[in-house]
Tab-separated table of C-alpha atoms in Angstrom:
chain	number	residue	atom	x	y	z
A	1	MET	CA	120.411	107.892	84.833
A	2	ASN	CA	119.098	107.684	88.374
A	3	VAL	CA	118.512	104.261	89.866
A	4	THR	CA	116.386	103.854	92.977
A	5	THR	CA	116.190	100.316	94.346
A	6	LEU	CA	113.229	99.410	96.507
A	7	HIS	CA	113.796	96.253	98.491
A	8	ALA	CA	110.811	94.252	97.316
A	9	SER	CA	109.967	91.039	95.520
A	10	ARG	CA	107.888	91.423	92.414
A	11	LEU	CA	105.695	94.452	92.971
A	12	ARG	CA	105.384	93.561	96.684
A	13	PRO	CA	107.180	95.853	99.183
A	14	VAL	CA	109.290	94.455	101.982
A	15	LEU	CA	106.520	94.970	104.490
A	16	TRP	CA	105.822	91.294	104.938
A	17	LEU	CA	107.129	88.917	107.572
A	18	LEU	CA	107.786	85.233	106.943
A	19	GLY	CA	106.530	82.996	109.680
A	20	LEU	CA	104.705	85.694	111.615
A	21	ALA	CA	101.962	83.374	112.840
A	22	ALA	CA	104.474	80.788	114.070
A	23	LEU	CA	106.506	83.421	115.886
A	24	ALA	CA	103.373	84.748	117.562
A	25	SER	CA	102.719	81.335	119.090
A	26	ILE	CA	106.339	81.052	120.313
A	27	SER	CA	107.074	84.413	121.870
A	28	PRO	CA	105.239	87.769	121.862
A	29	ARG	CA	108.534	89.497	122.652
A	30	LEU	CA	110.202	87.835	119.657
A	31	GLN	CA	107.272	88.840	117.461
A	32	ALA	CA	107.536	92.446	118.606
A	33	GLY	CA	111.250	92.494	117.782
A	34	ASP	CA	110.663	91.080	114.319
A	35	ASP	CA	107.816	93.533	113.667
A	36	ALA	CA	110.222	96.352	114.385
A	37	LEU	CA	112.796	94.861	112.024
A	38	TYR	CA	110.624	93.832	109.074
A	39	GLY	CA	107.363	95.740	109.467
A	40	PRO	CA	103.840	94.267	109.534
A	41	GLU	CA	102.550	91.741	107.044
A	42	ALA	CA	100.023	92.871	104.462
A	43	PRO	CA	96.737	91.037	105.118
A	44	PRO	CA	94.945	89.249	102.275
A	45	GLY	CA	92.890	91.570	100.106
A	46	SER	CA	95.252	94.533	100.426
A	47	ALA	CA	95.974	97.134	97.779
A	48	PHE	CA	99.479	98.588	97.439
A	49	VAL	CA	100.203	102.258	96.727
A	50	ARG	CA	103.363	104.305	96.213
A	51	ILE	CA	104.127	107.862	95.085
A	52	PHE	CA	106.637	108.886	92.445
A	53	ASN	CA	107.818	112.491	92.532
A	54	ALA	CA	108.270	113.503	88.893
A	55	THR	CA	109.134	117.111	89.736
A	56	PRO	CA	112.453	118.936	90.334
A	57	ALA	CA	111.416	119.834	93.913
A	58	SER	CA	111.099	117.732	97.064
A	59	ILE	CA	107.710	116.606	98.358
A	60	THR	CA	106.921	116.953	102.049
A	61	GLY	CA	103.703	116.270	103.900
A	62	GLY	CA	102.550	113.464	101.630
A	63	SER	CA	100.268	110.670	102.807
A	64	ILE	CA	98.701	107.457	101.547
A	65	GLY	CA	95.419	106.487	103.130
A	66	GLY	CA	96.190	108.759	106.054
A	67	GLU	CA	99.640	107.237	106.601
A	68	PRO	CA	102.461	109.779	106.294
A	69	VAL	CA	104.990	109.344	103.494
A	70	GLU	CA	108.652	110.149	103.960
A	71	THR	CA	110.018	113.241	102.232
A	72	LEU	CA	110.573	112.458	98.561
A	73	ASP	CA	113.428	114.095	96.731
A	74	GLN	CA	113.113	114.987	93.077
A	75	TYR	CA	112.479	111.986	90.821
A	76	GLU	CA	112.217	109.596	93.771
A	77	ALA	CA	109.653	106.904	94.586
A	78	SER	CA	108.267	106.062	98.002
A	79	SER	CA	107.990	102.574	99.385
A	80	TYR	CA	104.675	100.820	98.854
A	81	THR	CA	102.017	101.252	101.541
A	82	PHE	CA	99.387	98.539	101.860
A	83	LEU	CA	95.757	99.431	102.490
A	84	PRO	CA	92.492	97.523	102.674
A	85	ALA	CA	90.529	97.624	99.446
A	86	GLY	CA	88.135	100.559	99.241
A	87	GLU	CA	88.179	104.322	98.918
A	88	HIS	CA	91.341	106.084	100.058
A	89	SER	CA	93.012	109.455	99.642
A	90	ILE	CA	96.551	109.860	98.296
A	91	SER	CA	98.151	113.233	98.940
A	92	THR	CA	101.438	114.966	98.173
A	93	GLY	CA	100.629	117.921	100.377
A	94	ALA	CA	99.364	120.408	97.796
A	95	GLU	CA	97.740	117.790	95.536
A	96	SER	CA	95.443	114.906	96.421
A	97	VAL	CA	93.237	112.295	94.760
A	98	THR	CA	90.634	109.971	96.230
A	99	GLU	CA	90.177	106.621	94.518
A	100	SER	CA	88.540	103.281	95.130
A	101	LEU	CA	91.411	100.792	95.345
A	102	GLU	CA	91.016	97.152	94.373
A	103	ALA	CA	92.455	94.237	96.314
A	104	GLY	CA	95.628	92.712	94.901
A	105	ARG	CA	96.440	95.650	92.649
A	106	TYR	CA	99.459	97.940	92.721
A	107	TYR	CA	99.075	101.690	92.285
A	108	THR	CA	101.636	104.361	91.465
A	109	ALA	CA	100.602	107.972	92.048
A	110	THR	CA	102.757	110.283	89.923
A	111	LEU	CA	103.122	113.982	90.642
A	112	ASP	CA	104.258	116.172	87.748
A	113	SER	CA	103.496	119.620	86.354
A	114	GLY	CA	100.022	118.407	85.380
A	115	GLY	CA	99.126	117.381	88.909
A	116	LEU	CA	98.655	114.029	90.637
A	117	SER	CA	97.634	110.960	88.630
A	118	LEU	CA	97.036	107.380	89.720
A	119	HIS	CA	98.140	104.395	87.620
A	120	ALA	CA	96.812	100.919	88.449
A	121	LEU	CA	98.818	97.784	87.679
A	122	GLU	CA	97.780	94.161	88.019
A	123	THR	CA	100.290	91.659	89.343
A	124	PRO	CA	101.784	89.526	86.557
A	125	GLU	CA	101.442	85.791	86.984
A	126	ASP	CA	104.673	84.609	85.314
A	127	ASP	CA	107.417	84.607	87.946
A	128	LEU	CA	109.917	83.266	85.416
A	129	LYS	CA	110.056	86.570	83.552
A	130	ALA	CA	110.953	90.156	84.393
A	131	LEU	CA	108.310	92.841	84.193
A	132	VAL	CA	109.171	96.159	82.512
A	133	VAL	CA	106.823	99.072	83.261
A	134	PHE	CA	107.275	102.115	81.012
A	135	TYR	CA	105.821	105.413	82.274
A	136	ASN	CA	105.594	108.286	79.768
A	137	LEU	CA	105.309	111.399	81.952
A	138	THR	CA	106.293	113.802	79.161
A	139	GLY	CA	104.261	115.957	76.810
A	140	ASN	CA	105.046	113.602	73.923
A	141	ASP	CA	101.912	111.791	72.752
A	142	ALA	CA	103.730	108.570	71.919
A	143	LEU	CA	107.067	107.233	73.150
A	144	GLN	CA	108.562	103.808	72.619
A	145	LEU	CA	110.971	101.896	74.818
A	146	LYS	CA	113.261	99.878	72.577
A	147	THR	CA	116.523	98.032	72.716
A	148	ALA	CA	119.335	100.571	72.412
A	149	ASP	CA	119.915	99.793	68.731
A	150	GLY	CA	116.224	100.316	67.998
A	151	SER	CA	115.761	96.830	66.609
A	152	ALA	CA	113.078	95.672	69.041
A	153	THR	CA	110.224	97.568	70.719
A	154	ILE	CA	109.608	96.631	74.352
A	155	ALA	CA	106.701	98.948	75.180
A	156	GLU	CA	104.886	102.024	73.876
A	157	ALA	CA	102.986	104.552	75.984
A	158	SER	CA	101.054	107.696	75.224
A	159	GLY	CA	101.622	110.878	77.211
A	160	GLY	CA	100.633	110.513	80.863
A	161	ASP	CA	100.120	106.767	80.535
A	162	PHE	CA	102.159	103.594	80.994
A	163	ALA	CA	102.666	100.240	79.309
A	164	THR	CA	104.051	96.909	80.483
A	165	ARG	CA	105.908	94.005	78.946
A	166	GLU	CA	107.071	90.713	80.435
A	167	VAL	CA	110.483	89.740	79.096
A	168	ASN	CA	113.034	87.010	79.570
A	169	PRO	CA	115.760	87.749	82.126
A	170	LEU	CA	118.831	89.232	80.442
A	171	ARG	CA	121.249	92.149	80.562
A	172	VAL	CA	120.244	94.802	78.063
A	173	SER	CA	120.660	98.465	77.231
A	174	MET	CA	117.475	100.302	76.295
A	175	ALA	CA	116.541	103.653	74.803
A	176	VAL	CA	113.498	105.870	74.538
A	177	TYR	CA	112.395	106.685	71.009
A	178	ALA	CA	109.865	108.955	69.375
A	179	GLY	CA	109.300	107.113	66.132
A	180	ASP	CA	112.726	106.569	64.579
A	181	GLN	CA	114.433	109.241	66.678
A	182	MET	CA	116.295	108.118	69.802
A	183	LEU	CA	115.746	110.648	72.596
A	184	ALA	CA	117.744	109.121	75.469
A	185	ASP	CA	119.305	105.802	76.398
A	186	THR	CA	119.880	103.843	79.591
A	187	ASP	CA	122.882	102.105	81.023
A	188	PRO	CA	122.747	98.307	80.777
A	189	VAL	CA	120.260	96.836	83.251
A	190	ASN	CA	120.079	93.263	84.504
A	191	LEU	CA	116.473	92.196	84.077
A	192	ALA	CA	115.932	89.509	86.702
A	193	ARG	CA	113.068	87.035	86.774
A	194	GLY	CA	110.334	87.690	89.291
A	195	ARG	CA	111.100	91.411	89.618
A	196	ALA	CA	109.602	94.601	88.204
A	197	PHE	CA	111.625	97.344	86.528
A	198	SER	CA	109.808	100.668	86.249
A	199	LEU	CA	111.277	103.295	83.926
A	200	PHE	CA	109.871	106.788	84.467
A	201	VAL	CA	110.418	109.199	81.566
A	202	THR	CA	110.120	112.856	82.556
A	203	PRO	CA	110.982	116.128	80.804
A	204	GLY	CA	114.635	117.162	80.962
A	205	ARG	CA	117.004	119.717	79.532
A	206	GLY	CA	117.663	118.792	75.926
A	207	GLN	CA	116.492	115.205	76.359
A	208	PRO	CA	114.092	113.268	78.580
A	209	ARG	CA	115.209	112.265	82.059
A	210	LEU	CA	115.128	108.509	82.705
A	211	THR	CA	114.698	107.118	86.220
A	212	TRP	CA	114.665	103.417	87.087
A	213	VAL	CA	112.794	102.114	90.102
A	214	ILE	CA	113.479	98.430	90.668
A	215	ASP	CA	111.089	96.355	92.768
């Protein structure tokens, strides 16, 4: 299992700066230094977009709203980029989509053998729970994310779609099922309150490939 940790709180990337306005009134030089360290703060009304590379090859030349995206290795997610609400283009170099983005929503563009797709997620309101996001990027029409023993279903997603579930914080092992058949399982993961845990399921050799991205 691959685990990629993005340093973010909830679904919000670490592109925000605490106390930016106060620092600006104290020292422009101090503000400039902190901007370089933390990055700019997302203004109110922003939309947030990232790209997940669900292919076995690296992506170069990608962009989000005209902003370049770092090279993405296979099965890797980019950091979130914030944009003003409105129409923007998301590109992976060879593939691109143009969508009207809504303020306060989080978007994941996934590139797989079928092309580039955009998935929109609203921010959950319960900070006392963990959010599990289950992306089915396989050719299977229906997959379920369950506890490893199959006793409880966490989420179910059709092919090319995703599903979410807010759960209590706990340490748990999970598995991907097609009906009663377990296809692949995960190592134990510590589901922490106020954070999002995205599990991307992609085709693999003999069994699906599972990739966690933790926000």
